[in-house]
Coordinates of C-alpha atoms in Angstrom, one line a residue:
M1 CA -18.0 -12.8 -21.6
N2 CA -19.2 -12.5 -18.0
P3 CA -16.1 -11.9 -15.8
R4 CA -17.2 -14.7 -13.5
D5 CA -17.0 -17.1 -16.4
I6 CA -13.3 -16.4 -17.0
P7 CA -11.4 -19.7 -16.3
P8 CA -9.2 -19.7 -13.2
E9 CA -6.1 -20.6 -15.2
A10 CA -6.3 -17.2 -17.0
F11 CA -5.3 -15.5 -13.7
H12 CA -2.2 -17.8 -13.5
A13 CA -0.9 -17.1 -17.0
S14 CA 2.2 -15.2 -18.1
G15 CA 2.4 -11.4 -17.9
A16 CA 1.5 -10.8 -21.5
E17 CA -1.5 -13.2 -21.2
V18 CA -2.7 -11.6 -18.0
Q19 CA -2.5 -8.1 -19.4
A20 CA -4.6 -9.4 -22.4
I21 CA -7.5 -10.5 -20.3
D22 CA -10.6 -8.6 -21.4
F23 CA -13.3 -8.5 -18.8
G24 CA -15.8 -7.1 -21.3
Y25 CA -19.1 -5.3 -20.7
V26 CA -22.1 -6.9 -19.0
R27 CA -25.4 -5.2 -18.8
S28 CA -26.6 -4.6 -15.2
P29 CA -30.2 -5.0 -14.0
D30 CA -29.8 -1.5 -12.6
Q31 CA -29.8 -0.2 -16.2
D32 CA -33.4 -1.4 -16.5
S33 CA -34.7 0.1 -13.2
A34 CA -37.3 2.7 -13.4
T35 CA -35.7 4.6 -10.5
P36 CA -32.0 4.7 -9.5
A37 CA -31.0 1.4 -7.9
Q38 CA -29.8 1.8 -4.3
H39 CA -26.5 0.4 -3.1
P40 CA -24.7 0.6 0.3
V41 CA -21.2 1.2 -1.1
V42 CA -20.1 2.1 -4.6
I43 CA -16.4 2.1 -5.3
V44 CA -15.1 4.0 -8.3
G45 CA -11.9 2.4 -9.7
A46 CA -10.8 -1.2 -9.9
G47 CA -7.1 -0.8 -9.2
P48 CA -5.3 -2.3 -6.2
V49 CA -6.9 0.2 -3.8
G50 CA -10.5 -0.1 -4.9
L51 CA -10.3 -3.9 -5.2
S52 CA -8.7 -4.2 -1.7
L53 CA -11.5 -2.1 -0.3
A54 CA -14.1 -4.1 -2.1
I55 CA -12.8 -7.4 -0.9
D56 CA -12.4 -6.2 2.7
L57 CA -16.0 -5.0 2.8
A58 CA -17.4 -8.1 1.1
Q59 CA -15.6 -10.4 3.6
R60 CA -17.4 -8.4 6.3
G61 CA -20.7 -9.2 4.7
Q62 CA -21.3 -5.9 2.8
R63 CA -22.6 -5.6 -0.8
V64 CA -20.3 -3.6 -3.0
V65 CA -20.5 -2.2 -6.5
V66 CA -17.2 -1.4 -8.3
L67 CA -17.3 0.8 -11.3
D68 CA -14.3 1.0 -13.7
N69 CA -14.2 2.9 -17.0
D70 CA -11.7 0.3 -18.4
H71 CA -12.0 -3.4 -19.1
K72 CA -8.4 -4.6 -18.7
L73 CA -5.7 -4.7 -16.1
S74 CA -2.8 -2.2 -16.0
I75 CA -0.4 -2.1 -18.9
G76 CA 3.2 -2.2 -17.8
S77 CA 4.7 -2.9 -14.4
R78 CA 3.7 0.4 -12.8
A79 CA 3.7 0.0 -9.0
I80 CA 6.0 -3.0 -8.3
C81 CA 7.2 -2.7 -4.6
F82 CA 4.7 -4.0 -2.2
S83 CA 5.6 -3.6 1.5
K84 CA 5.4 -6.0 4.4
R85 CA 2.4 -4.1 5.7
T86 CA 0.5 -4.4 2.4
L87 CA 1.2 -8.1 2.3
E88 CA -0.2 -8.5 5.8
I89 CA -3.3 -6.7 4.7
W90 CA -3.6 -8.9 1.7
D91 CA -3.1 -12.0 3.8
R92 CA -6.3 -11.1 5.6
L93 CA -8.0 -10.6 2.2
G94 CA -6.9 -14.1 1.0
V95 CA -4.4 -13.0 -1.6
G96 CA -1.1 -12.5 0.3
Q97 CA 0.4 -15.9 -0.4
R98 CA -0.4 -15.6 -4.1
M99 CA 1.5 -12.3 -4.2
V100 CA 4.5 -13.7 -2.3
D101 CA 4.7 -16.9 -4.4
K102 CA 4.8 -14.9 -7.6
G103 CA 6.8 -11.9 -6.4
V104 CA 10.5 -11.5 -5.7
S105 CA 11.1 -11.0 -2.0
W106 CA 13.9 -8.7 -0.8
N107 CA 15.2 -7.0 2.4
V108 CA 18.6 -5.6 1.3
G109 CA 19.5 -2.5 -0.6
R110 CA 22.8 -1.1 -1.8
V111 CA 23.8 2.5 -2.6
F112 CA 26.6 3.3 -5.0
L113 CA 28.6 6.4 -5.9
K114 CA 29.9 6.2 -9.4
S115 CA 31.0 2.5 -9.6
D116 CA 31.8 2.1 -5.8
E117 CA 29.5 0.7 -3.2
V118 CA 29.0 3.3 -0.4
F119 CA 27.0 1.1 1.9
E120 CA 24.2 -1.5 2.2
F121 CA 21.1 -1.6 4.4
N122 CA 18.7 -4.3 5.6
L123 CA 15.1 -3.2 6.0
L124 CA 14.2 -6.2 8.1
P125 CA 17.3 -7.3 10.0
E126 CA 15.5 -9.1 12.8
E127 CA 14.0 -12.6 12.7
G128 CA 10.4 -13.4 13.7
H129 CA 8.3 -11.9 10.8
E130 CA 6.2 -14.0 8.4
R131 CA 6.6 -11.5 5.5
P132 CA 9.7 -9.9 4.0
A133 CA 10.2 -6.1 4.0
F134 CA 9.1 -6.0 0.3
I135 CA 8.2 -8.0 -2.7
N136 CA 8.6 -6.8 -6.3
L137 CA 5.6 -7.8 -8.4
Q138 CA 4.2 -6.1 -11.5
Q139 CA 1.0 -4.3 -10.8
Y140 CA -0.9 -6.3 -13.4
Y141 CA -0.3 -9.5 -11.5
A142 CA -1.4 -7.9 -8.2
E143 CA -4.5 -6.6 -9.9
A144 CA -5.2 -10.0 -11.5
Y145 CA -5.0 -11.8 -8.1
L146 CA -7.3 -9.2 -6.5
V147 CA -9.8 -9.5 -9.3
E148 CA -9.7 -13.3 -9.1
R149 CA -10.4 -13.0 -5.3
A150 CA -13.2 -10.4 -5.8
L151 CA -14.9 -12.7 -8.3
Q152 CA -15.0 -15.5 -5.7
L153 CA -17.1 -13.3 -3.4
P154 CA -20.8 -13.0 -4.2
G155 CA -21.1 -9.6 -2.5
I156 CA -18.9 -7.8 -5.1
D157 CA -20.3 -6.6 -8.4
I158 CA -17.5 -5.3 -10.7
R159 CA -18.8 -3.4 -13.7
W160 CA -16.3 -2.8 -16.4
H161 CA -16.9 -0.2 -19.1
N162 CA -18.9 1.8 -16.5
K163 CA -17.7 5.4 -16.4
V164 CA -19.0 7.9 -13.8
T165 CA -19.9 11.1 -15.6
A166 CA -21.7 13.0 -12.9
V167 CA -22.0 13.0 -9.1
A168 CA -24.6 14.7 -6.9
P169 CA -23.6 14.5 -3.2
R170 CA -26.2 14.9 -0.5
A171 CA -26.3 14.4 3.2
D172 CA -27.3 10.7 3.1
G173 CA -25.3 9.6 0.0
A174 CA -24.7 10.5 -3.6
L175 CA -26.4 10.0 -6.9
L176 CA -24.0 8.9 -9.6
T177 CA -24.6 9.0 -13.4
V178 CA -22.8 6.2 -15.1
N179 CA -22.0 5.9 -18.9
T180 CA -21.9 2.5 -20.6
P181 CA -21.7 1.3 -24.2
E182 CA -25.5 1.1 -24.0
G183 CA -26.1 4.5 -22.6
D184 CA -26.4 6.2 -19.2
Y185 CA -28.0 5.0 -16.0
A186 CA -28.0 6.2 -12.4
I187 CA -27.0 4.7 -9.1
D188 CA -28.1 5.9 -5.6
A189 CA -25.2 5.2 -3.2
Q190 CA -25.2 5.5 0.6
W191 CA -21.4 5.8 0.4
V192 CA -19.0 6.4 -2.4
A193 CA -15.3 5.6 -2.3
A194 CA -13.2 7.4 -5.0
C195 CA -10.3 5.1 -5.8
D196 CA -10.0 6.3 -9.4
G197 CA -6.3 7.3 -9.5
S198 CA -4.2 10.4 -9.6
R199 CA -6.3 12.2 -12.3
S200 CA -9.5 11.2 -10.5
P201 CA -12.5 12.1 -12.7
L202 CA -14.6 12.0 -9.5
R203 CA -12.5 14.6 -7.9
Q204 CA -12.8 16.8 -10.9
L205 CA -16.6 16.2 -11.2
M206 CA -16.9 17.5 -7.6
G207 CA -14.8 20.6 -8.3
L208 CA -12.1 19.5 -5.9
E209 CA -8.3 19.5 -6.5
S210 CA -5.0 18.2 -5.2
K211 CA -2.3 20.7 -4.2
G212 CA 1.4 20.5 -3.7
R213 CA 4.7 20.5 -5.6
I214 CA 5.8 19.3 -9.0
F215 CA 9.5 18.6 -9.3
H216 CA 11.4 19.8 -12.4
D217 CA 13.0 16.5 -13.4
R218 CA 12.1 13.6 -15.6
F219 CA 12.7 9.9 -15.2
L220 CA 12.6 7.0 -17.6
I221 CA 11.2 3.6 -16.5
A222 CA 12.4 0.7 -18.6
D223 CA 11.2 -2.8 -18.0
V224 CA 13.7 -5.2 -19.7
R225 CA 13.5 -9.0 -20.0
L226 CA 16.9 -10.6 -19.9
D227 CA 17.6 -13.5 -22.2
S228 CA 20.2 -14.9 -19.7
D229 CA 21.0 -14.6 -16.0
V230 CA 23.2 -11.7 -14.9
N231 CA 25.2 -11.2 -11.7
F232 CA 22.7 -9.0 -10.0
P233 CA 21.3 -10.3 -6.7
T234 CA 17.7 -9.8 -5.6
E235 CA 18.3 -6.4 -4.0
R236 CA 17.5 -2.8 -4.5
W237 CA 20.5 -1.1 -6.2
F238 CA 20.7 2.7 -6.5
W239 CA 23.5 4.6 -8.2
F240 CA 24.5 8.3 -7.8
D241 CA 26.5 9.5 -10.9
P242 CA 27.3 6.0 -12.3
P243 CA 29.8 5.7 -15.1
F244 CA 27.1 4.2 -17.5
H245 CA 24.8 7.2 -16.9
P246 CA 27.1 10.1 -15.7
G247 CA 25.7 13.0 -13.8
Q248 CA 22.4 11.4 -13.0
S249 CA 20.9 8.6 -10.9
V250 CA 19.7 5.1 -11.7
L251 CA 17.6 2.5 -9.7
L252 CA 17.6 -1.2 -10.5
H253 CA 15.0 -3.8 -9.2
R254 CA 14.4 -7.4 -10.1
Q255 CA 10.8 -8.5 -11.0
P256 CA 9.3 -11.9 -11.7
D257 CA 9.8 -13.6 -15.1
N258 CA 13.4 -12.4 -15.3
V259 CA 12.2 -8.8 -15.9
W260 CA 14.2 -5.9 -14.5
R261 CA 12.9 -2.5 -13.7
I262 CA 15.4 0.3 -14.4
D263 CA 14.7 4.0 -13.6
F264 CA 17.0 6.5 -15.3
Q265 CA 17.1 10.1 -14.2
L266 CA 16.9 12.3 -17.4
G267 CA 16.8 15.9 -16.3
W268 CA 14.1 18.5 -16.8
D269 CA 15.1 19.4 -20.3
A270 CA 14.7 15.8 -21.6
D271 CA 12.1 15.4 -24.4
P272 CA 9.7 12.6 -23.1
D273 CA 8.6 11.6 -26.7
E274 CA 12.3 11.2 -27.7
E275 CA 13.3 9.4 -24.6
K276 CA 10.6 6.8 -25.0
K277 CA 11.8 5.7 -28.4
P278 CA 13.5 2.3 -28.3
E279 CA 16.6 3.5 -30.2
N280 CA 17.2 5.9 -27.3
I281 CA 16.4 3.5 -24.5
L282 CA 18.3 0.4 -25.6
P283 CA 21.8 2.1 -25.5
R284 CA 21.2 3.3 -21.9
V285 CA 20.1 -0.2 -20.8
Q286 CA 23.0 -1.9 -22.6
A287 CA 25.5 0.5 -20.9
L288 CA 24.2 -0.6 -17.5
L289 CA 24.0 -4.4 -18.2
G290 CA 27.2 -4.7 -20.1
P291 CA 28.0 -5.4 -23.8
G292 CA 27.5 -9.1 -23.6
V293 CA 24.0 -9.2 -22.0
K294 CA 21.1 -9.8 -24.4
F295 CA 17.7 -8.4 -23.5
T296 CA 14.3 -7.2 -24.9
L297 CA 12.4 -4.1 -23.9
D298 CA 9.0 -5.0 -22.4
W299 CA 7.6 -1.5 -21.5
A300 CA 8.8 2.0 -21.0
S301 CA 7.4 5.3 -19.7
V302 CA 8.6 8.8 -18.8
Y303 CA 7.3 10.4 -15.7
T304 CA 7.7 13.6 -13.6
F305 CA 7.7 13.7 -9.8
A306 CA 4.8 15.3 -8.0
C307 CA 3.9 15.4 -4.3
L308 CA 0.2 16.4 -4.0
R309 CA -2.8 15.9 -1.8
M310 CA -6.4 17.0 -1.4
D311 CA -7.1 19.3 1.5
R312 CA -9.6 16.9 2.9
F313 CA -10.2 13.2 2.0
V314 CA -13.8 13.0 3.4
H315 CA -16.5 15.0 1.7
G316 CA -19.8 14.0 3.4
R317 CA -20.6 10.5 2.1
V318 CA -17.9 10.6 -0.6
V319 CA -14.4 9.5 0.5
F320 CA -11.2 9.6 -1.5
A321 CA -8.5 7.0 -1.2
G322 CA -5.2 6.2 -2.8
D323 CA -3.8 8.3 -5.6
S324 CA -7.1 10.1 -6.0
A325 CA -6.5 11.6 -2.5
H326 CA -2.7 11.9 -2.5
G327 CA 0.3 11.4 -4.7
V328 CA 4.0 11.0 -4.2
S329 CA 7.1 10.3 -6.3
P330 CA 7.8 6.6 -7.1
F331 CA 11.0 6.4 -5.0
G332 CA 10.1 5.0 -1.6
A333 CA 7.2 2.8 -2.8
R334 CA 4.8 5.0 -0.9
G335 CA 1.9 5.3 -3.5
A336 CA 0.2 1.9 -3.8
N337 CA 1.2 0.8 -0.3
S338 CA -0.3 3.9 1.3
G339 CA -3.4 3.4 -0.8
V340 CA -3.9 -0.1 0.3
Q341 CA -3.6 1.1 3.9
D342 CA -6.2 3.8 3.1
A343 CA -8.5 1.0 2.0
E344 CA -7.9 -1.0 5.2
N345 CA -8.6 2.0 7.4
L346 CA -11.8 2.8 5.6
A347 CA -13.2 -0.7 5.3
W348 CA -13.8 -1.5 8.9
K349 CA -15.2 1.9 9.6
L350 CA -17.7 1.8 6.8
D351 CA -18.7 -1.7 7.9
R352 CA -19.4 -0.6 11.4
V353 CA -21.5 2.4 10.3
L354 CA -23.5 0.4 7.8
K355 CA -24.3 -2.2 10.4
G356 CA -25.5 0.5 12.8
L357 CA -22.7 -0.1 15.3
A358 CA -21.2 3.3 15.0
P359 CA -22.1 6.8 13.9
D360 CA -21.0 8.5 10.7
A361 CA -18.3 10.2 12.8
L362 CA -16.3 7.0 12.7
V363 CA -15.9 7.2 8.9
A364 CA -15.1 10.9 9.4
T365 CA -12.0 9.8 11.4
Y366 CA -10.6 8.3 8.2
G367 CA -9.8 11.9 7.2
P368 CA -7.4 13.0 9.9
E369 CA -5.8 9.6 10.2
R370 CA -5.0 9.1 6.5
E371 CA -4.3 12.8 5.9
F372 CA -1.6 12.5 8.6
A373 CA -0.2 9.4 6.9
A374 CA -0.3 11.3 3.5
D375 CA 1.6 14.2 5.0
E376 CA 4.3 11.8 6.4
N377 CA 4.6 10.1 3.0
I378 CA 4.8 13.4 1.1
R379 CA 7.4 14.7 3.6
N380 CA 9.6 11.7 3.1
S381 CA 9.1 11.6 -0.7
T382 CA 9.9 15.3 -1.0
R383 CA 13.1 14.9 1.0
A384 CA 14.1 12.0 -1.2
T385 CA 13.4 13.9 -4.4
D386 CA 15.4 16.9 -3.2
F387 CA 18.4 14.6 -2.4
I388 CA 18.2 12.7 -5.7
T389 CA 17.7 15.7 -7.9
P390 CA 19.6 18.7 -6.2
K391 CA 18.8 22.0 -7.9
S392 CA 21.4 24.3 -6.5
A393 CA 25.2 24.3 -6.1
I394 CA 24.8 24.1 -2.3
S395 CA 22.5 21.1 -2.6
H396 CA 25.0 19.4 -4.9
L397 CA 27.9 20.1 -2.5
F398 CA 25.8 18.8 0.5
R399 CA 24.9 15.6 -1.3
A400 CA 28.5 15.0 -2.5
A401 CA 29.8 15.5 1.1
V402 CA 27.2 13.1 2.6
L403 CA 27.9 10.4 0.1
E404 CA 31.7 10.6 0.7
L405 CA 31.2 10.5 4.4
A406 CA 28.8 7.6 4.2
R407 CA 31.5 5.3 3.0
E408 CA 33.1 5.2 6.4
H409 CA 30.7 6.8 8.9
P410 CA 27.3 5.3 9.9
F411 CA 25.9 8.8 10.9
A412 CA 26.2 10.0 7.3
R413 CA 24.4 6.9 5.9
R414 CA 21.2 8.1 7.7
M415 CA 21.4 11.3 5.7
V416 CA 21.6 9.5 2.3
N417 CA 18.2 9.5 0.8
S418 CA 17.7 7.4 -2.3
G419 CA 14.0 7.0 -1.4
R420 CA 13.1 6.2 2.3
L421 CA 11.0 3.1 1.8
S422 CA 7.4 2.8 2.9
V423 CA 6.6 1.8 6.5
P424 CA 3.1 2.0 8.1
T425 CA 2.3 5.3 9.7
T426 CA 2.0 5.4 13.5
L427 CA -1.3 7.2 14.1
R428 CA -0.1 8.8 17.3
H429 CA -2.7 11.6 17.4
S430 CA -5.7 9.5 16.2
P431 CA -9.0 10.5 17.8
L432 CA -9.6 6.8 18.3
N433 CA -6.7 6.3 20.7
T434 CA -7.0 6.1 24.4
P435 CA -3.9 7.8 26.0
D436 CA -1.7 5.6 28.2
C437 CA -2.6 5.8 31.8
D438 CA 0.6 3.9 32.6
D439 CA 3.8 5.7 31.8
D440 CA 6.2 2.8 32.1
F441 CA 5.8 1.2 28.6
S442 CA 8.8 1.2 26.3
G443 CA 9.3 0.5 22.6
P444 CA 7.6 1.6 19.4
Q445 CA 4.3 -0.3 20.0
V446 CA 2.4 2.8 21.2
P447 CA -1.3 3.5 20.6
G448 CA -1.7 4.2 16.9
A449 CA 1.1 1.8 15.8
V450 CA 0.4 -1.3 13.7
L451 CA 0.8 -4.4 15.7
L452 CA 4.1 -6.2 14.9
D453 CA 3.8 -9.8 13.8
A454 CA 5.6 -12.6 15.7
P455 CA 5.7 -16.4 15.6
V456 CA 3.3 -18.1 17.9
V457 CA 1.7 -21.5 18.5
C458 CA -2.1 -21.9 18.4
D459 CA -3.9 -25.2 19.0
G460 CA -0.6 -26.9 19.0
Q461 CA 0.3 -25.6 15.5
P462 CA 3.0 -23.0 14.7
G463 CA 1.6 -19.8 13.3
W464 CA 1.7 -16.0 13.3
L465 CA 0.2 -13.5 15.7
L466 CA -1.5 -11.4 13.1
R467 CA -3.3 -14.4 11.7
T468 CA -4.9 -15.1 15.1
L469 CA -6.7 -11.7 15.1
G470 CA -10.3 -11.6 14.0
P471 CA -12.1 -9.1 11.8
D472 CA -13.3 -7.2 14.9
F473 CA -11.5 -5.7 17.8
T474 CA -9.0 -8.0 19.6
L475 CA -8.1 -7.8 23.3
L476 CA -4.7 -9.3 23.9
V477 CA -4.4 -10.4 27.5
F478 CA -1.0 -11.6 28.8
G479 CA -2.0 -14.3 31.2
T480 CA -5.5 -15.4 32.1
A481 CA -8.3 -13.1 31.0
P482 CA -10.8 -11.9 33.6
A483 CA -14.3 -13.4 33.3
W484 CA -15.8 -10.1 32.2
A485 CA -13.6 -9.9 29.1
R486 CA -15.6 -12.7 27.4
S487 CA -18.8 -10.5 27.5
L488 CA -17.3 -7.6 25.5
P489 CA -19.3 -7.0 22.3
Q490 CA -17.6 -7.7 19.0
V491 CA -14.3 -8.4 20.7
R492 CA -12.0 -11.4 20.2
V493 CA -10.1 -12.1 23.5
L494 CA -6.7 -13.8 23.1
Q495 CA -4.9 -15.0 26.2
I496 CA -1.1 -15.0 25.5
G497 CA 1.6 -16.8 27.5
T498 CA 4.3 -19.4 27.3
E499 CA 2.1 -22.2 28.7
V500 CA -1.3 -23.4 27.5
H501 CA -3.2 -20.3 26.4
D502 CA -5.1 -19.3 23.3
V503 CA -1.7 -18.1 21.9
Q504 CA 1.6 -19.5 23.1
D505 CA 4.4 -17.0 22.8
T506 CA 7.0 -19.7 22.6
Q507 CA 9.8 -17.4 21.5
G508 CA 8.8 -14.5 23.7
L509 CA 8.7 -12.0 20.8
V510 CA 5.1 -10.9 21.4
T511 CA 5.8 -10.1 25.0
Q512 CA 9.1 -8.4 24.1
R513 CA 7.7 -6.3 21.2
L514 CA 4.7 -5.1 23.3
D515 CA 6.8 -4.7 26.5
A516 CA 4.2 -6.9 28.2
R517 CA 4.1 -8.3 31.7
P518 CA 1.6 -10.7 33.4
G519 CA -1.7 -8.8 33.4
T520 CA -0.9 -6.4 30.5
M521 CA -3.8 -5.9 28.1
V522 CA -3.6 -4.4 24.6
L523 CA -6.7 -3.4 22.6
V524 CA -6.2 -3.8 18.8
R525 CA -8.5 -2.3 16.2
P526 CA -9.9 -4.3 13.2
D527 CA -7.2 -2.8 11.0
Q528 CA -4.5 -4.1 13.4
H529 CA -3.5 -0.7 14.9
L530 CA -3.2 -0.5 18.6
C531 CA -5.7 1.8 20.2
A532 CA -5.2 1.3 24.0
R533 CA -3.0 -0.6 26.5
W534 CA -2.8 -1.1 30.2
R535 CA -0.6 -2.8 32.8
A536 CA -3.9 -3.8 34.4
A537 CA -7.3 -2.8 33.2
S538 CA -10.8 -2.8 34.7
E539 CA -13.9 -3.7 32.7
T540 CA -14.9 -0.1 32.7
Q541 CA -11.6 1.1 31.3
V542 CA -11.8 -1.4 28.4
R543 CA -15.4 -0.7 27.6
Q544 CA -14.7 3.1 27.6
A545 CA -11.7 2.6 25.2
L546 CA -13.9 0.5 22.9
A547 CA -16.7 3.1 22.9
H548 CA -14.1 5.8 22.2
A549 CA -12.6 3.9 19.3
M550 CA -16.1 3.1 17.8
A551 CA -17.7 6.5 18.2
A552 CA -14.7 8.9 18.1
A553 CA -15.9 10.4 21.4
G554 CA -13.8 13.4 22.3

């Protein structure tokens, strides 16, 4: 069956039915071409990262080919925690509401020592944000909604059962050899995005590697479906040394369909094959849930922590994103979320270059920006893993002391690390930023930060700031914009105020979060990162900042 002929209701089915969708193999006209067919962008991998990149590019008018060596969605829940920033990106791609409607939204987490609660935390304590801190949603649902959206866009050609077996990079692109059930064919790509996962065949084909640290511990993931409700709220619960799993740690999350994700620390000496057997999993789960709770096991896996990354993400016209470029431990939800942010960073830059609006150097800036983000994620993931799995007597003593102090003292709670959860990286040192020329701004919304959302009114209707931004650069002007602002190329100008403007800041949160005054201007990139701000700006200053952000002039 042609994937475009799959009925829409198939993407709205239950988890088991969604996982059973078979996209099949469809012969491409490229396979009958006498010479390799040419394509602007070829994406390898149809997971959340590759699909997000494809949709973003297609919405910008680009033609994209997506190659995937499989023909089904992910099996098992896999990545489940999708962050506020990822949801904001998916809103722009037309799938955010679908994710939120199906997912389980949460902001609160609790940390336990043995059977006692040590403290709780709220990841989004302030009002005035459209999206929650996180939703929990099985990866197969996320992939299904992304595939459904991709199939609605004529510019995307997803080819299942298409496995890349060779890559020959060159200065103006790369030649890919692709294996199918009907034999091999070749594709000539101007740009290749490797989104093919942690084991990345493309990375191996190019003789590249990821380097880093593998942690000597094992964890069991168990997805269990409860037959009745239990007294667990929709929160993130983490136990150190619980009575039902002594000496180890446990993480509990709720997912849709009354499925609960449980991560059990096992220790390095655990036998993965033995631990995956149902007769060994079921007693662990029963001990946590209690003797009277009935459940069924949906899926299980045993994994080892690793924090790795490639030295460089950009290799000429071949760019690596997501797990193919970097990997972290699951605690902290930094893998898929960081990968979707990779895709967002890359999409607008590729689009500008393909349209002849910027040089290749703009795509090259993806490297230092997302390598910096990967280093931040790996640093946080490594610290969390060291705290969760101490390997020395001193480390054990330190953790025990911190947990005891955290019961009463807020300063110690900041030292408890059960997985510092994903937040978007502030690209402070980006080559695309224009440094502040005014030194009296305050707050976290510095050049390189993601623009914070806020409630606004547009055309008399309540809405949200991020939804008012266009696909290009946006110049936020607090007050009346000067006449020259309307002549800026590929720039959406939004006048912000409390009276009648393009955007009415009725609650004052946009002004507050950007520390704005009348006359303040903020230049926002297509990926919603700030790149320049002024208390007052001339046309020359704004045009120079735009040129800098488009061409990476240094």
